[in-house]
mmCIF file of C-alpha atoms and ligand atoms in Angstrom:
data_model
loop_
_atom_site.group_PDB
_atom_site.id
_atom_site.type_symbol
_atom_site.label_atom_id
_atom_site.label_comp_id
_atom_site.label_asym_id
_atom_site.label_seq_id
_atom_site.Cartn_x
_atom_site.Cartn_y
_atom_site.Cartn_z
ATOM 1 C CA UNK Y 15 85.001 74.183 71.604
ATOM 2 C CA UNK Y 16 86.083 77.758 70.893
ATOM 3 C CA UNK Y 17 83.272 80.113 69.904
ATOM 4 C CA UNK Y 18 85.276 83.321 69.984
ATOM 5 C CA UNK Y 19 89.006 83.950 69.712
ATOM 6 C CA UNK Y 20 90.658 87.348 70.229
ATOM 7 C CA UNK Y 21 94.306 87.307 69.192
ATOM 8 C CA UNK Y 22 96.701 90.226 69.779
ATOM 9 C CA UNK Y 23 93.823 92.689 69.601
ATOM 10 C CA UNK Y 24 94.460 96.424 69.941
ATOM 11 C CA UNK Y 25 91.503 98.794 70.095
ATOM 12 C CA UNK Y 26 91.219 102.533 70.036
ATOM 13 C CA UNK Y 27 89.805 105.686 68.529
ATOM 14 C CA UNK Y 28 91.340 108.001 65.933
ATOM 15 C CA UNK Y 29 94.591 106.054 65.905
ATOM 16 C CA UNK Y 30 95.055 106.217 69.696
ATOM 17 C CA UNK Y 31 95.025 102.844 71.461
ATOM 18 C CA UNK Y 32 92.723 102.316 74.436
ATOM 19 C CA UNK Y 33 93.478 98.637 74.901
ATOM 20 C CA UNK Y 34 96.583 96.828 73.613
ATOM 21 C CA UNK Y 35 97.529 93.297 72.702
ATOM 22 C CA UNK Y 36 94.570 91.485 74.199
ATOM 23 C CA UNK Y 37 94.395 87.680 74.013
ATOM 24 C CA UNK Y 38 91.549 85.480 75.175
ATOM 25 C CA UNK Y 39 89.229 82.731 74.053
ATOM 26 C CA UNK Y 40 85.607 81.895 74.873
ATOM 27 C CA UNK Y 41 84.306 78.342 74.629
ATOM 28 C CA UNK Y 42 80.721 77.221 74.298
ATOM 29 C CA UNK Y 43 78.997 77.259 77.702
ATOM 30 C CA UNK Y 44 81.557 79.596 79.329
ATOM 31 C CA UNK Y 45 80.462 82.439 81.594
ATOM 32 C CA UNK Y 46 83.052 85.166 81.138
ATOM 33 C CA UNK Y 47 83.035 88.313 83.241
ATOM 34 C CA UNK Y 48 84.957 91.302 81.906
ATOM 35 C CA UNK Y 49 86.023 93.559 84.738
ATOM 36 C CA UNK Y 50 88.007 96.794 84.881
ATOM 37 C CA UNK Y 51 87.700 100.403 85.937
ATOM 38 C CA UNK Y 52 85.664 103.092 84.132
ATOM 39 C CA UNK Y 53 87.105 104.029 80.757
ATOM 40 C CA UNK Y 54 89.422 101.038 80.411
ATOM 41 C CA UNK Y 55 87.759 99.923 77.165
ATOM 42 C CA UNK Y 56 85.227 97.245 78.143
ATOM 43 C CA UNK Y 57 82.379 98.600 76.011
ATOM 44 C CA UNK Y 58 84.817 99.341 73.169
ATOM 45 C CA UNK Y 59 85.891 95.684 73.297
ATOM 46 C CA UNK Y 60 82.294 94.504 73.203
ATOM 47 C CA UNK Y 61 81.577 96.714 70.182
ATOM 48 C CA UNK Y 62 84.606 95.309 68.359
ATOM 49 C CA UNK Y 63 83.554 91.738 69.126
ATOM 50 C CA UNK Y 64 80.066 92.504 67.828
ATOM 51 C CA UNK Y 65 81.565 93.930 64.650
ATOM 52 C CA UNK Y 66 80.277 97.449 65.375
ATOM 53 C CA UNK Y 67 83.841 98.851 65.445
ATOM 54 C CA UNK Y 68 86.968 97.683 63.707
ATOM 55 C CA UNK Y 69 90.005 96.771 65.807
ATOM 56 C CA UNK Y 70 93.250 98.645 65.072
ATOM 57 C CA UNK Y 71 95.365 95.480 65.152
ATOM 58 C CA UNK Y 72 94.900 91.759 65.687
ATOM 59 C CA UNK Y 73 92.204 89.262 64.902
ATOM 60 C CA UNK Y 74 88.737 88.605 66.270
ATOM 61 C CA UNK Y 75 87.274 85.369 64.976
ATOM 62 C CA UNK Y 76 84.139 83.359 65.490
ATOM 63 C CA UNK Y 77 83.941 79.624 65.151
ATOM 64 C CA UNK Y 78 81.631 76.756 66.058
ATOM 65 C CA UNK Y 79 78.930 77.889 63.655
ATOM 66 C CA UNK Y 80 78.195 81.277 65.233
ATOM 67 C CA UNK Y 81 77.011 83.796 62.646
ATOM 68 C CA UNK Y 82 77.308 87.459 63.543
ATOM 69 C CA UNK Y 83 73.533 87.823 63.343
ATOM 70 C CA UNK Y 84 73.167 85.137 66.019
ATOM 71 C CA UNK Y 85 74.546 87.115 68.925
ATOM 72 C CA UNK Y 86 72.222 88.614 71.500
ATOM 73 C CA UNK Y 87 73.329 91.701 73.379
ATOM 74 C CA UNK Y 88 72.136 93.981 76.068
ATOM 75 C CA UNK Y 89 73.889 97.348 75.939
ATOM 76 C CA UNK Y 90 74.534 99.917 78.667
ATOM 77 C CA UNK Y 91 71.142 101.649 78.696
ATOM 78 C CA UNK Y 92 70.881 105.354 77.955
ATOM 79 C CA UNK Y 93 68.084 107.732 78.967
ATOM 80 C CA UNK Y 94 66.889 107.798 75.358
ATOM 81 C CA UNK Y 95 66.479 104.020 75.319
ATOM 82 C CA UNK Y 96 64.527 104.141 78.589
ATOM 83 C CA UNK Y 97 62.031 106.508 76.931
ATOM 84 C CA UNK Y 98 61.595 104.356 73.823
ATOM 85 C CA UNK Y 99 57.955 104.791 72.646
ATOM 86 C CA UNK Y 100 57.087 101.214 71.663
ATOM 87 C CA UNK Y 101 55.125 98.366 73.210
ATOM 88 C CA UNK Y 102 56.944 95.656 75.155
ATOM 89 C CA UNK Y 103 56.003 93.150 72.468
ATOM 90 C CA UNK Y 104 57.479 95.346 69.726
ATOM 91 C CA UNK Y 105 60.739 95.714 71.660
ATOM 92 C CA UNK Y 106 61.013 91.940 72.240
ATOM 93 C CA UNK Y 107 60.192 91.112 68.601
ATOM 94 C CA UNK Y 108 62.776 93.579 67.332
ATOM 95 C CA UNK Y 109 65.338 90.978 68.503
ATOM 96 C CA UNK Y 110 64.536 89.022 65.332
ATOM 97 C CA UNK Y 111 65.358 91.955 63.055
ATOM 98 C CA UNK Y 112 68.896 90.907 62.163
ATOM 99 C CA UNK Y 113 67.477 87.599 60.880
ATOM 100 C CA UNK Y 114 64.503 89.158 59.063
ATOM 101 C CA UNK Y 115 66.451 91.198 56.528
ATOM 102 C CA UNK Y 116 63.833 92.968 54.431
ATOM 103 C CA UNK Y 117 61.029 90.591 55.395
ATOM 104 C CA UNK Y 118 58.275 92.880 56.782
ATOM 105 C CA UNK Y 119 56.625 90.297 59.075
ATOM 106 C CA UNK Y 120 57.557 87.801 61.778
ATOM 107 C CA UNK Y 121 57.262 84.051 61.138
ATOM 108 C CA UNK Y 122 54.934 81.840 63.170
ATOM 109 C CA UNK Y 123 57.948 80.061 64.765
ATOM 110 C CA UNK Y 124 59.416 83.432 65.746
ATOM 111 C CA UNK Y 125 56.161 84.453 67.426
ATOM 112 C CA UNK Y 126 56.058 81.148 69.322
ATOM 113 C CA UNK Y 127 59.680 81.505 70.417
ATOM 114 C CA UNK Y 128 59.115 85.102 71.583
ATOM 115 C CA UNK Y 129 56.074 84.003 73.605
ATOM 116 C CA UNK Y 130 58.075 81.182 75.241
ATOM 117 C CA UNK Y 131 60.957 83.527 76.090
ATOM 118 C CA UNK Y 132 58.612 86.183 77.509
ATOM 119 C CA UNK Y 133 56.943 83.570 79.719
ATOM 120 C CA UNK Y 134 60.300 82.239 80.877
ATOM 121 C CA UNK Y 135 61.479 85.705 81.915
ATOM 122 C CA UNK Y 136 58.106 86.715 83.379
ATOM 123 C CA UNK Y 137 57.585 89.639 80.996
ATOM 124 C CA UNK Y 138 54.513 88.129 79.297
ATOM 125 C CA UNK Y 139 52.336 89.804 81.952
ATOM 126 C CA UNK Y 140 53.131 93.268 80.600
ATOM 127 C CA UNK Y 141 53.449 92.347 76.908
ATOM 128 C CA UNK Y 142 50.839 94.903 75.818
ATOM 129 C CA UNK Y 143 52.226 97.766 77.925
ATOM 130 C CA UNK Y 144 54.321 100.637 76.691
ATOM 131 C CA UNK Y 145 58.041 99.982 77.280
ATOM 132 C CA UNK Y 146 58.747 103.430 78.780
ATOM 133 C CA UNK Y 147 56.099 102.896 81.460
ATOM 134 C CA UNK Y 148 57.997 99.965 82.978
ATOM 135 C CA UNK Y 149 60.407 100.118 85.909
ATOM 136 C CA UNK Y 150 64.159 99.821 85.249
ATOM 137 C CA UNK Y 151 64.205 96.161 86.338
ATOM 138 C CA UNK Y 152 61.224 95.284 84.163
ATOM 139 C CA UNK Y 153 62.857 97.064 81.205
ATOM 140 C CA UNK Y 154 66.064 95.040 81.657
ATOM 141 C CA UNK Y 155 64.066 91.803 81.539
ATOM 142 C CA UNK Y 156 62.358 92.969 78.347
ATOM 143 C CA UNK Y 157 65.755 93.782 76.789
ATOM 144 C CA UNK Y 158 67.035 90.367 77.850
ATOM 145 C CA UNK Y 159 64.010 88.737 76.168
ATOM 146 C CA UNK Y 160 64.853 90.766 73.043
ATOM 147 C CA UNK Y 161 68.466 89.580 73.151
ATOM 148 C CA UNK Y 162 67.316 85.967 73.491
ATOM 149 C CA UNK Y 163 65.127 86.294 70.399
ATOM 150 C CA UNK Y 164 68.326 87.124 68.509
ATOM 151 C CA UNK Y 165 70.160 84.087 69.859
ATOM 152 C CA UNK Y 166 70.038 81.100 72.140
ATOM 153 C CA UNK Y 167 73.805 80.637 71.764
ATOM 154 C CA UNK Y 168 75.729 83.614 73.064
ATOM 155 C CA UNK Y 169 74.716 86.640 75.092
ATOM 156 C CA UNK Y 170 76.694 89.828 75.628
ATOM 157 C CA UNK Y 171 75.636 91.833 78.646
ATOM 158 C CA UNK Y 172 77.092 95.292 79.326
ATOM 159 C CA UNK Y 173 76.539 96.085 83.025
ATOM 160 C CA UNK Y 174 73.085 94.491 82.992
ATOM 161 C CA UNK Y 175 72.186 95.194 86.626
ATOM 162 C CA UNK Y 176 73.279 98.842 86.815
ATOM 163 C CA UNK Y 177 70.552 100.883 88.484
ATOM 164 C CA UNK Y 178 68.632 97.850 89.703
ATOM 165 C CA UNK Y 179 67.931 97.266 93.388
ATOM 166 C CA UNK Y 180 69.757 94.377 95.134
ATOM 167 C CA UNK Y 181 66.738 92.033 95.026
ATOM 168 C CA UNK Y 182 66.082 92.542 91.299
ATOM 169 C CA UNK Y 183 69.828 92.300 90.601
ATOM 170 C CA UNK Y 184 69.930 88.869 92.253
ATOM 171 C CA UNK Y 185 66.889 87.816 90.200
ATOM 172 C CA UNK Y 186 68.655 88.910 87.007
ATOM 173 C CA UNK Y 187 71.834 87.032 87.965
ATOM 174 C CA UNK Y 188 69.696 83.945 88.608
ATOM 175 C CA UNK Y 189 68.177 84.242 85.122
ATOM 176 C CA UNK Y 190 71.664 84.490 83.544
ATOM 177 C CA UNK Y 191 72.834 81.493 85.554
ATOM 178 C CA UNK Y 192 69.831 79.398 84.489
ATOM 179 C CA UNK Y 193 70.355 80.315 80.836
ATOM 180 C CA UNK Y 194 74.009 79.356 81.160
ATOM 181 C CA UNK Y 195 73.666 76.132 83.153
ATOM 182 C CA UNK Y 196 70.343 74.764 81.903
ATOM 183 C CA UNK Y 197 70.301 75.980 78.299
ATOM 184 C CA UNK Y 198 74.063 76.093 77.630
ATOM 185 C CA UNK Y 199 73.970 79.766 76.574
ATOM 186 C CA UNK Y 200 77.474 81.286 76.572
ATOM 187 C CA UNK Y 201 77.507 84.464 78.678
ATOM 188 C CA UNK Y 202 79.942 87.350 78.289
ATOM 189 C CA UNK Y 203 79.202 90.001 80.886
ATOM 190 C CA UNK Y 204 80.807 93.346 81.617
ATOM 191 C CA UNK Y 205 80.550 94.040 85.319
ATOM 192 C CA UNK Y 206 81.943 96.321 88.009
ATOM 193 C CA UNK Y 207 80.969 93.891 90.731
ATOM 194 C CA UNK Y 208 84.017 91.657 91.189
ATOM 195 C CA UNK Y 209 82.522 89.707 94.088
ATOM 196 C CA UNK Y 210 79.375 88.744 92.176
ATOM 197 C CA UNK Y 211 81.432 88.013 89.056
ATOM 198 C CA UNK Y 212 83.458 85.528 91.068
ATOM 199 C CA UNK Y 213 80.282 83.887 92.304
ATOM 200 C CA UNK Y 214 78.899 83.136 88.837
ATOM 201 C CA UNK Y 215 81.691 83.290 86.257
ATOM 202 C CA UNK Y 216 83.771 80.418 84.932
ATOM 203 C CA UNK Y 217 86.368 82.843 83.489
ATOM 204 C CA UNK Y 218 87.570 86.378 84.214
ATOM 205 C CA UNK Y 219 89.040 88.949 81.834
ATOM 206 C CA UNK Y 220 90.444 91.940 83.664
ATOM 207 C CA UNK Y 221 91.413 94.930 81.582
ATOM 208 C CA UNK Y 222 93.085 98.199 82.485
ATOM 209 C CA UNK Y 223 96.553 98.739 83.920
ATOM 210 C CA UNK Y 224 96.750 95.025 84.664
ATOM 211 C CA UNK Y 225 95.463 92.602 82.072
ATOM 212 C CA UNK Y 226 94.478 89.125 83.182
ATOM 213 C CA UNK Y 227 92.654 86.296 81.474
ATOM 214 C CA UNK Y 228 92.023 82.900 83.015
ATOM 215 C CA UNK Y 229 89.622 80.756 84.971
ATOM 216 C CA UNK Y 230 87.906 82.103 88.062
ATOM 217 C CA UNK Y 231 90.104 79.833 90.202
ATOM 218 C CA UNK Y 232 93.264 81.235 88.594
ATOM 219 C CA UNK Y 233 92.011 84.770 89.215
ATOM 220 C CA UNK Y 234 91.308 84.043 92.898
ATOM 221 C CA UNK Y 235 94.786 82.482 93.221
ATOM 222 C CA UNK Y 236 96.289 85.639 91.678
ATOM 223 C CA UNK Y 237 94.383 87.848 94.135
ATOM 224 C CA UNK Y 238 95.526 85.693 97.040
ATOM 225 C CA UNK Y 239 99.131 85.824 95.838
ATOM 226 C CA UNK Y 240 98.873 89.627 95.756
ATOM 227 C CA UNK Y 241 97.409 89.639 99.270
ATOM 228 C CA UNK Y 242 94.050 90.894 97.998
ATOM 229 C CA UNK Y 243 90.613 89.437 98.552
ATOM 230 C CA UNK Y 244 87.708 89.429 96.106
ATOM 231 C CA UNK Y 245 86.018 92.425 97.719
ATOM 232 C CA UNK Y 246 89.048 94.576 96.932
ATOM 233 C CA UNK Y 247 90.384 94.864 100.496
ATOM 234 C CA UNK Y 248 93.748 93.418 101.512
ATOM 235 C CA UNK Y 249 93.114 91.468 104.697
HETATM 236 N N1 ATP I 26 83.185 107.108 70.255
HETATM 237 C C1 ATP I 26 84.317 107.366 70.892
HETATM 238 N N2 ATP I 26 85.256 108.205 70.369
HETATM 239 C C2 ATP I 26 86.428 108.470 70.994
HETATM 240 N N3 ATP I 26 86.769 107.939 72.182
HETATM 241 C C3 ATP I 26 85.884 107.099 72.762
HETATM 242 C C4 ATP I 26 84.621 106.764 72.158
HETATM 243 N N4 ATP I 26 83.965 105.900 72.964
HETATM 244 C C5 ATP I 26 84.772 105.690 74.032
HETATM 245 N N5 ATP I 26 85.923 106.404 73.915
HETATM 246 C C6 ATP I 26 87.030 106.400 74.887
HETATM 247 O O1 ATP I 26 87.585 105.103 74.973
HETATM 248 C C7 ATP I 26 87.874 104.766 76.322
HETATM 249 C C8 ATP I 26 87.155 103.499 76.691
HETATM 250 O O2 ATP I 26 85.743 103.724 76.701
HETATM 251 P P1 ATP I 26 84.709 102.562 77.018
HETATM 252 O O3 ATP I 26 83.342 103.115 76.877
HETATM 253 O O4 ATP I 26 85.068 101.382 76.219
HETATM 254 O O5 ATP I 26 85.055 102.270 78.555
HETATM 255 P P2 ATP I 26 84.380 101.274 79.598
HETATM 256 O O6 ATP I 26 85.482 100.400 80.135
HETATM 257 O O7 ATP I 26 83.216 100.607 78.984
HETATM 258 O O8 ATP I 26 83.937 102.278 80.755
HETATM 259 P P3 ATP I 26 82.642 102.260 81.747
HETATM 260 O O9 ATP I 26 83.005 101.306 82.849
HETATM 261 O O10 ATP I 26 82.598 103.670 82.236
HETATM 262 O O11 ATP I 26 81.443 101.859 80.960
HETATM 263 C C9 ATP I 26 87.492 105.987 77.154
HETATM 264 O O12 ATP I 26 88.656 106.715 77.429
HETATM 265 C C10 ATP I 26 86.555 106.778 76.269
HETATM 266 O O13 ATP I 26 86.669 108.143 76.504
HETATM 267 MG MG1 MG I 27 81.177 100.685 79.365
#
């Protein structure tokens, strides 16, 4: 069933289009990888989908009972975020904020859920530590736990393994895959790693000079037809 539909969407800044006439659909349980070169508009698209920016043209709609405060997301991390002076627990719990409104405390069920999520992602061991004292990989896990407090339905991940070493990257990809396959969480991930995207994704959205949307198999067939292979070479 469709969770998200983007129809004839054009995005841009100050009246200048960055991305034009985009069409795609995400169904519950899909694992969509959005690929494309630097500056092609991937993060802009994610912001529009999250309702943080308005599209210039077209329609972005949610269905299947997804409320806009039920979307978890992990943004491209900035230096400022890395230095955030809060405890790990505070960062994880802040995932509930969009549901709290003005309520100044967390409910018992929320605390239980946060504890379960932290255990699942292995961040419970440093729950009392200061966030900025963690390594990059540990911080990403904490941010993922935060995103999961916001939702168990749909996760947006903007280059979630950037800056992580190969071993930790594989661990993160395994976590995403488990969430997708075992818990049915829909994953929408922006990535520069086409090969890894093809390993895990069910669907590919390529943006930039060429726009493509389809299943992973259709994308591989397109690459083959163009004489390209997934690693970008043309053997
Ligand atoms: N706040 C902004 N105001 C004006 N232009 C912007 C703004 N943010 C991004 N842009 C421009 O929009 C284009 C797309 O940027 P965006 O950040 O979406 O790219 P991206 O595909 O996520 O790139 P990367 O792979 O480097 O993260 C770029 O040309 C960028 O300069
Ligand atoms: Mg980006």
